[in-house]
Amino acid sequence: MKKNSTLKKLLAAALSLSLALTLAACTGAGNDSGSSGASSSDGTAAGGSSASAAKTEYKIGLVKYMDHASLDQIEKNVQKELDAKSAELGVTFNYADYTYNGQGDGTTLNQIAAQLVADGVDVVVPIATPAAQVMQSVVTDEDIPIIFAAVSDPVTANLVQDMDAPGGTITGVSDALNTEMIMKMMLAVDPDIQTVGLLYSKSEDSSKKPIEEAKAFLDASGISYVEKTGTNTDEVNSAVDALISAGVEAIFTPTDNTVMQAELSIFEKLNEAKIPHYTGANSFALNGAFFGYGVDYDDLGAETADMVVDLLVNGADPATTPVVILAHEAATINTETCEAIGLSLDDVKAAFATLGIGVVEITTAQSFS
């Protein structure tokens, strides 16, 4: 055990009462899913792995940064795939007792991390960059591996040394954006666009790289841009008001959790202003944005769970396990918003087809069914 272990365990014990009070809602969200994450076990995994024969139950610490459609979708699919692997391999992947929601709060995330250390989990699965960064700061000193989900730029976030050779106890699945393609699709819809709004949170490392990529593309294309940021829903609403007043003709947002959480409160004012919102995930479109383009979060959740299983059952080494970057697929268009802002869905499809991009149609809802 490392020298900080005893101190951290004492800290975890001291925080346990506070954690029980402040995270009641968080654990409830994780534990009311109707699945225990457990299956019957005969002590033998498929293929006769000695690791699985020696251990038949694994504790999975599953930590979601906050509630919104993107992260909820990932969480559900991590759990779904772990349940499937439990049945297939005859071992128990117990996530239900160790699932938490950080509510977008750093103090809460630190308390969760301390509790997971005290619980002796076998792996921590943080969903989104801020959750991964807090988990790294606490659990890596205890030699607990991390398999992250939906970290857009793990190198910039200082989670891994290299995408192909992480070099530590952390690896996972990235939802890195193809920002250039989003810009090209924006111009395909409106070749004469003059001013673009950039809407994001400065507090999120996941937004830094795609925003810089967007600026570089727009500069090279001779298109001006206006930046507005927010660190909470009220500030995002104010930022949107400012962008509307500035006369932007379209808005770009990467996979930004802060803006995603605010999307249901901003899409109607953007619709009224006839401004298309181009975003980095289909869940934005589910919550009212005109457009989303990114990785499939169902697939991302399943891939994350598969990496967890490979680590625990097959003994995969995070230091040499490359970060997985999933391929981008079709663009997602909210057909209600498309009509509200005065665009023809057929024209949008035709514009995207020139770039080899198909379209998935969606309507506004709070979450995926």
Short mmCIF file of C-alpha atoms in Angstrom, two decimals:
data_model
loop_
_atom_site.label_atom_id
_atom_site.label_comp_id
_atom_site.label_asym_id
_atom_site.label_seq_id
_atom_site.Cartn_x
_atom_site.Cartn_y
_atom_site.Cartn_z
CA MET A 1 0.00 0.00 0.00
CA LYS A 2 1.33 3.47 -0.84
CA LYS A 3 2.12 5.97 1.89
CA ASN A 4 -0.99 8.14 1.29
CA SER A 5 -3.36 5.19 1.50
CA THR A 6 -3.96 5.23 5.28
CA LEU A 7 -4.61 8.96 5.30
CA LYS A 8 -7.04 8.69 2.42
CA LYS A 9 -8.92 5.87 4.04
CA LEU A 10 -9.31 7.93 7.20
CA LEU A 11 -10.54 10.82 5.06
CA ALA A 12 -13.02 8.54 3.34
CA ALA A 13 -14.35 7.37 6.70
CA ALA A 14 -14.72 10.95 7.91
CA LEU A 15 -16.59 11.90 4.77
CA SER A 16 -18.92 8.90 4.76
CA LEU A 17 -21.73 10.56 6.72
CA SER A 18 -21.55 13.70 4.58
CA LEU A 19 -21.48 11.59 1.43
CA ALA A 20 -24.54 9.65 2.51
CA LEU A 21 -26.46 12.92 2.88
CA THR A 22 -25.20 14.84 -0.16
CA LEU A 23 -25.27 11.93 -2.58
CA ALA A 24 -28.61 10.38 -1.69
CA ALA A 25 -30.05 11.62 -4.95
CA CYS A 26 -27.00 10.50 -6.86
CA THR A 27 -27.04 6.93 -5.65
CA GLY A 28 -30.75 6.79 -6.12
CA ALA A 29 -30.30 7.67 -9.76
CA GLY A 30 -27.88 4.83 -10.18
CA ASN A 31 -29.65 2.23 -8.08
CA ASP A 32 -33.21 2.63 -9.34
CA SER A 33 -32.34 1.43 -12.81
CA GLY A 34 -33.94 -1.95 -12.17
CA SER A 35 -30.73 -3.88 -12.63
CA SER A 36 -28.41 -5.09 -9.93
CA GLY A 37 -25.50 -5.56 -12.28
CA ALA A 38 -25.22 -9.10 -10.92
CA SER A 39 -25.59 -12.53 -12.41
CA SER A 40 -25.23 -16.05 -11.06
CA SER A 41 -21.70 -17.33 -11.16
CA ASP A 42 -20.09 -20.74 -11.37
CA GLY A 43 -16.64 -19.22 -10.89
CA THR A 44 -15.50 -19.87 -14.46
CA ALA A 45 -15.32 -17.34 -17.26
CA ALA A 46 -15.57 -18.16 -20.94
CA GLY A 47 -12.26 -19.48 -22.17
CA GLY A 48 -11.23 -20.70 -18.72
CA SER A 49 -9.40 -17.51 -17.70
CA SER A 50 -7.50 -18.06 -14.47
CA ALA A 51 -8.18 -14.43 -13.42
CA SER A 52 -11.95 -14.92 -13.64
CA ALA A 53 -11.72 -18.32 -11.93
CA ALA A 54 -9.98 -16.69 -8.98
CA LYS A 55 -12.47 -13.84 -8.70
CA THR A 56 -16.15 -14.03 -9.54
CA GLU A 57 -17.36 -10.55 -8.52
CA TYR A 58 -15.92 -7.20 -9.51
CA LYS A 59 -16.84 -3.82 -8.04
CA ILE A 60 -17.34 -1.17 -10.74
CA GLY A 61 -17.32 2.47 -9.64
CA LEU A 62 -19.47 4.25 -12.24
CA VAL A 63 -19.34 8.05 -11.94
CA LYS A 64 -21.37 10.34 -14.20
CA TYR A 65 -20.33 14.00 -14.22
CA MET A 66 -23.90 15.36 -14.31
CA ASP A 67 -27.38 14.64 -15.62
CA HIS A 68 -28.06 15.30 -19.29
CA ALA A 69 -29.13 13.22 -22.26
CA SER A 70 -25.61 12.47 -23.57
CA LEU A 71 -24.16 11.21 -20.29
CA ASP A 72 -27.38 9.40 -19.35
CA GLN A 73 -27.22 7.57 -22.67
CA ILE A 74 -23.63 6.49 -22.06
CA GLU A 75 -24.36 5.37 -18.49
CA LYS A 76 -27.30 3.21 -19.58
CA ASN A 77 -25.25 1.51 -22.27
CA VAL A 78 -22.27 0.84 -20.00
CA GLN A 79 -24.66 -0.86 -17.59
CA LYS A 80 -26.44 -2.74 -20.36
CA GLU A 81 -23.20 -4.14 -21.76
CA LEU A 82 -21.87 -5.08 -18.30
CA ASP A 83 -25.09 -7.01 -17.66
CA ALA A 84 -24.68 -8.83 -20.96
CA LYS A 85 -21.06 -9.70 -20.16
CA SER A 86 -22.07 -10.90 -16.68
CA ALA A 87 -24.46 -13.40 -18.26
CA GLU A 88 -21.96 -14.40 -20.95
CA LEU A 89 -18.93 -14.90 -18.69
CA GLY A 90 -20.57 -16.15 -15.52
CA VAL A 91 -19.09 -13.42 -13.34
CA THR A 92 -20.68 -10.50 -11.51
CA PHE A 93 -19.95 -6.92 -12.55
CA ASN A 94 -21.47 -5.06 -9.62
CA TYR A 95 -21.97 -1.44 -10.62
CA ALA A 96 -25.34 -0.90 -8.91
CA ASP A 97 -23.83 -0.46 -5.44
CA TYR A 98 -21.17 1.95 -6.70
CA THR A 99 -22.96 4.22 -9.20
CA TYR A 100 -22.87 7.96 -8.50
CA ASN A 101 -23.82 11.26 -10.11
CA GLY A 102 -21.42 14.13 -9.46
CA GLN A 103 -24.09 16.76 -10.22
CA GLY A 104 -21.44 18.84 -11.97
CA ASP A 105 -19.83 19.68 -8.61
CA GLY A 106 -16.13 19.21 -7.86
CA THR A 107 -16.60 18.78 -4.11
CA THR A 108 -19.19 16.06 -4.65
CA LEU A 109 -16.92 14.31 -7.15
CA ASN A 110 -14.05 14.33 -4.65
CA GLN A 111 -16.31 12.83 -1.99
CA ILE A 112 -17.40 10.14 -4.44
CA ALA A 113 -13.78 9.33 -5.27
CA ALA A 114 -12.88 8.99 -1.58
CA GLN A 115 -15.87 6.72 -1.02
CA LEU A 116 -14.92 4.49 -3.95
CA VAL A 117 -11.41 4.14 -2.51
CA ALA A 118 -12.91 3.16 0.85
CA ASP A 119 -15.21 0.67 -0.90
CA GLY A 120 -12.22 -0.98 -2.58
CA VAL A 121 -13.64 -0.90 -6.10
CA ASP A 122 -11.72 -2.79 -8.76
CA VAL A 123 -12.04 -0.08 -11.42
CA VAL A 124 -13.49 3.41 -11.75
CA VAL A 125 -15.45 4.40 -14.86
CA PRO A 126 -15.86 8.20 -15.02
CA ILE A 127 -18.17 9.59 -17.69
CA ALA A 128 -16.99 12.94 -19.15
CA THR A 129 -13.71 14.80 -18.81
CA PRO A 130 -14.28 16.66 -15.51
CA ALA A 131 -15.30 13.44 -13.75
CA ALA A 132 -12.24 11.64 -15.15
CA GLN A 133 -9.90 14.40 -13.95
CA VAL A 134 -11.21 14.31 -10.38
CA MET A 135 -11.13 10.51 -10.25
CA GLN A 136 -7.55 10.56 -11.51
CA SER A 137 -6.49 12.99 -8.79
CA VAL A 138 -7.75 10.70 -6.03
CA VAL A 139 -7.81 7.04 -7.03
CA THR A 140 -4.60 6.62 -9.03
CA ASP A 141 -2.47 6.87 -5.86
CA GLU A 142 -4.37 3.80 -4.66
CA ASP A 143 -3.48 1.81 -7.81
CA ILE A 144 -7.13 1.65 -8.86
CA PRO A 145 -7.33 1.66 -12.67
CA ILE A 146 -9.60 4.02 -14.59
CA ILE A 147 -11.48 3.35 -17.82
CA PHE A 148 -12.99 6.67 -18.88
CA ALA A 149 -15.90 7.32 -21.22
CA ALA A 150 -16.48 10.38 -23.42
CA VAL A 151 -13.24 12.28 -22.87
CA SER A 152 -12.79 14.38 -25.99
CA ASP A 153 -9.06 15.12 -25.66
CA PRO A 154 -7.38 12.89 -23.06
CA VAL A 155 -3.91 14.27 -23.76
CA THR A 156 -4.83 17.94 -23.29
CA ALA A 157 -6.79 16.93 -20.17
CA ASN A 158 -3.55 15.37 -18.84
CA LEU A 159 -5.17 11.98 -18.41
CA VAL A 160 -2.85 10.05 -20.73
CA GLN A 161 0.61 10.66 -22.16
CA ASP A 162 -0.27 9.39 -25.62
CA MET A 163 -3.45 8.08 -27.26
CA ASP A 164 -1.73 4.90 -28.47
CA ALA A 165 0.35 4.31 -25.34
CA PRO A 166 -1.38 5.92 -22.32
CA GLY A 167 1.53 5.02 -20.06
CA GLY A 168 -0.29 4.87 -16.71
CA THR A 169 -3.31 3.31 -15.05
CA ILE A 170 -5.82 5.20 -17.20
CA THR A 171 -7.28 4.59 -20.65
CA GLY A 172 -10.75 4.59 -22.15
CA VAL A 173 -12.97 5.76 -24.99
CA SER A 174 -12.81 9.22 -26.55
CA ASP A 175 -15.60 11.14 -28.27
CA ALA A 176 -13.17 13.40 -30.13
CA LEU A 177 -14.88 15.64 -32.67
CA ASN A 178 -14.32 16.04 -36.38
CA THR A 179 -14.64 19.82 -36.09
CA GLU A 180 -13.60 20.49 -39.68
CA MET A 181 -16.45 18.35 -40.99
CA ILE A 182 -18.97 20.18 -38.83
CA MET A 183 -17.72 23.49 -40.25
CA LYS A 184 -17.96 22.11 -43.78
CA MET A 185 -21.55 20.97 -43.18
CA MET A 186 -22.41 24.41 -41.81
CA LEU A 187 -21.10 26.00 -45.01
CA ALA A 188 -22.83 23.41 -47.17
CA VAL A 189 -26.16 24.52 -45.72
CA ASP A 190 -25.30 28.24 -45.94
CA PRO A 191 -22.36 28.99 -48.27
CA ASP A 192 -22.80 32.74 -47.75
CA ILE A 193 -22.53 32.73 -43.95
CA GLN A 194 -20.60 35.71 -42.61
CA THR A 195 -20.61 35.43 -38.80
CA VAL A 196 -20.61 32.33 -36.58
CA GLY A 197 -21.22 32.21 -32.84
CA LEU A 198 -19.00 30.01 -30.67
CA LEU A 199 -20.86 28.91 -27.53
CA TYR A 200 -19.07 26.87 -24.86
CA SER A 201 -17.81 26.74 -21.29
CA LYS A 202 -14.24 27.84 -20.58
CA SER A 203 -14.21 25.56 -17.54
CA GLU A 204 -14.31 22.39 -19.67
CA ASP A 205 -11.10 21.06 -21.18
CA SER A 206 -13.15 19.05 -23.67
CA SER A 207 -14.18 22.26 -25.44
CA LYS A 208 -10.75 23.88 -25.80
CA LYS A 209 -9.38 21.96 -28.78
CA PRO A 210 -12.52 21.95 -30.98
CA ILE A 211 -13.08 25.67 -30.36
CA GLU A 212 -9.50 26.40 -31.45
CA GLU A 213 -10.03 24.16 -34.50
CA ALA A 214 -13.23 26.03 -35.35
CA LYS A 215 -11.47 29.40 -35.07
CA ALA A 216 -8.67 28.22 -37.35
CA PHE A 217 -11.14 26.97 -39.96
CA LEU A 218 -13.22 30.17 -39.85
CA ASP A 219 -10.12 32.37 -40.05
CA ALA A 220 -8.90 30.46 -43.09
CA SER A 221 -12.34 30.78 -44.67
CA GLY A 222 -12.59 34.53 -44.06
CA ILE A 223 -15.59 34.13 -41.74
CA SER A 224 -15.86 36.20 -38.57
CA TYR A 225 -16.91 34.75 -35.24
CA VAL A 226 -18.20 35.88 -31.86
CA GLU A 227 -17.29 33.95 -28.69
CA LYS A 228 -19.61 33.69 -25.70
CA THR A 229 -19.22 31.38 -22.72
CA GLY A 230 -21.10 30.28 -19.63
CA THR A 231 -20.38 28.12 -16.60
CA ASN A 232 -24.01 27.34 -15.75
CA THR A 233 -27.44 27.34 -17.37
CA ASP A 234 -28.22 30.98 -16.53
CA GLU A 235 -24.91 32.14 -17.97
CA VAL A 236 -25.41 30.04 -21.11
CA ASN A 237 -28.81 31.67 -21.61
CA SER A 238 -27.22 35.10 -21.27
CA ALA A 239 -24.51 34.08 -23.74
CA VAL A 240 -27.16 33.00 -26.25
CA ASP A 241 -28.97 36.32 -25.86
CA ALA A 242 -25.69 38.11 -26.58
CA LEU A 243 -25.02 36.00 -29.68
CA ILE A 244 -28.50 36.72 -30.99
CA SER A 245 -27.96 40.43 -30.40
CA ALA A 246 -24.61 40.20 -32.23
CA GLY A 247 -26.39 38.95 -35.33
CA VAL A 248 -24.65 35.59 -35.72
CA GLU A 249 -26.05 33.41 -38.48
CA ALA A 250 -25.17 30.05 -36.91
CA ILE A 251 -23.76 28.79 -33.60
CA PHE A 252 -21.22 26.03 -32.98
CA THR A 253 -20.89 24.13 -29.69
CA PRO A 254 -18.59 21.10 -29.20
CA THR A 255 -19.30 18.27 -26.73
CA ASP A 256 -19.71 20.74 -23.91
CA ASN A 257 -21.56 19.42 -20.83
CA THR A 258 -22.52 22.88 -19.57
CA VAL A 259 -24.22 23.88 -22.82
CA MET A 260 -25.73 20.44 -23.22
CA GLN A 261 -27.39 20.74 -19.82
CA ALA A 262 -28.81 24.11 -20.89
CA GLU A 263 -29.98 23.08 -24.37
CA LEU A 264 -33.61 22.53 -23.39
CA SER A 265 -33.72 26.10 -22.08
CA ILE A 266 -32.11 27.79 -25.11
CA PHE A 267 -33.36 26.03 -28.23
CA GLU A 268 -36.67 27.88 -28.43
CA LYS A 269 -35.06 31.35 -28.41
CA LEU A 270 -32.63 30.16 -31.12
CA ASN A 271 -35.57 28.86 -33.14
CA GLU A 272 -37.33 32.19 -32.81
CA ALA A 273 -34.18 33.97 -33.98
CA LYS A 274 -33.86 31.50 -36.91
CA ILE A 275 -30.32 30.54 -35.87
CA PRO A 276 -29.19 26.93 -36.46
CA HIS A 277 -27.22 25.41 -33.58
CA TYR A 278 -24.49 23.02 -34.82
CA THR A 279 -23.28 20.73 -32.03
CA GLY A 280 -20.97 17.81 -31.33
CA ALA A 281 -23.47 15.15 -30.24
CA ASN A 282 -26.86 13.83 -31.33
CA SER A 283 -28.23 14.35 -27.82
CA PHE A 284 -28.10 18.13 -28.35
CA ALA A 285 -30.51 17.63 -31.26
CA LEU A 286 -32.68 15.45 -29.04
CA ASN A 287 -32.91 18.42 -26.67
CA GLY A 288 -33.86 20.87 -29.41
CA ALA A 289 -30.69 21.88 -31.28
CA PHE A 290 -30.88 21.89 -35.07
CA PHE A 291 -27.88 19.59 -35.62
CA GLY A 292 -25.66 17.08 -33.88
CA TYR A 293 -22.66 15.25 -35.30
CA GLY A 294 -20.42 12.99 -33.28
CA VAL A 295 -19.87 9.44 -32.15
CA ASP A 296 -22.76 7.12 -31.35
CA TYR A 297 -23.05 7.22 -27.54
CA ASP A 298 -24.77 3.84 -27.45
CA ASP A 299 -21.66 2.37 -29.08
CA LEU A 300 -19.38 4.43 -26.83
CA GLY A 301 -21.03 3.07 -23.68
CA ALA A 302 -20.77 -0.51 -24.91
CA GLU A 303 -17.13 -0.07 -25.95
CA THR A 304 -16.28 1.37 -22.53
CA ALA A 305 -17.85 -1.63 -20.80
CA ASP A 306 -15.94 -4.01 -23.06
CA MET A 307 -12.68 -2.31 -22.05
CA VAL A 308 -13.64 -2.72 -18.38
CA VAL A 309 -14.21 -6.44 -18.93
CA ASP A 310 -10.92 -6.81 -20.80
CA LEU A 311 -9.11 -5.14 -17.92
CA LEU A 312 -10.73 -7.14 -15.13
CA VAL A 313 -11.20 -10.56 -16.70
CA ASN A 314 -8.37 -10.72 -19.22
CA GLY A 315 -5.80 -8.65 -17.34
CA ALA A 316 -5.38 -5.95 -20.00
CA ASP A 317 -2.83 -3.29 -19.00
CA PRO A 318 -4.16 0.30 -19.21
CA ALA A 319 -0.63 1.59 -19.83
CA THR A 320 -0.46 -0.24 -23.15
CA THR A 321 -4.14 -0.23 -24.10
CA PRO A 322 -4.74 2.51 -26.70
CA VAL A 323 -7.51 5.03 -26.19
CA VAL A 324 -10.37 4.10 -28.50
CA ILE A 325 -11.73 6.77 -30.85
CA LEU A 326 -14.99 5.74 -32.46
CA ALA A 327 -15.83 6.67 -36.03
CA HIS A 328 -18.33 9.43 -36.71
CA GLU A 329 -21.48 8.44 -38.51
CA ALA A 330 -24.54 10.32 -39.77
CA ALA A 331 -25.55 13.82 -38.80
CA THR A 332 -28.64 14.07 -36.58
CA ILE A 333 -31.22 16.69 -37.52
CA ASN A 334 -34.10 17.80 -35.31
CA THR A 335 -36.88 18.02 -37.88
CA GLU A 336 -39.07 20.27 -35.70
CA THR A 337 -36.24 22.75 -35.26
CA CYS A 338 -35.27 22.52 -38.92
CA GLU A 339 -38.77 23.66 -39.86
CA ALA A 340 -38.89 26.30 -37.12
CA ILE A 341 -35.73 28.05 -38.34
CA GLY A 342 -36.95 28.03 -41.94
CA LEU A 343 -34.74 25.36 -43.47
CA SER A 344 -35.89 22.64 -45.85
CA LEU A 345 -35.00 19.17 -44.61
CA ASP A 346 -34.61 17.96 -48.20
CA ASP A 347 -32.19 20.80 -48.95
CA VAL A 348 -30.19 20.02 -45.81
CA LYS A 349 -29.97 16.35 -46.76
CA ALA A 350 -28.84 17.25 -50.26
CA ALA A 351 -26.18 19.62 -48.90
CA PHE A 352 -24.79 16.97 -46.57
CA ALA A 353 -24.88 14.34 -49.31
CA THR A 354 -22.29 16.35 -51.24
CA LEU A 355 -19.95 15.62 -48.31
CA GLY A 356 -20.92 11.95 -48.09
CA ILE A 357 -22.85 12.46 -44.85
CA GLY A 358 -26.26 10.91 -44.25
CA VAL A 359 -28.98 12.20 -41.93
CA VAL A 360 -30.79 10.70 -38.96
CA GLU A 361 -34.06 12.48 -38.14
CA ILE A 362 -35.10 13.17 -34.54
CA THR A 363 -37.64 15.26 -32.65
CA THR A 364 -37.30 17.10 -29.35
CA ALA A 365 -37.40 15.06 -26.12
CA GLN A 366 -35.71 15.18 -22.74
CA SER A 367 -33.97 11.80 -22.99
CA PHE A 368 -33.51 8.76 -25.17
CA SER A 369 -36.07 6.00 -24.60
#
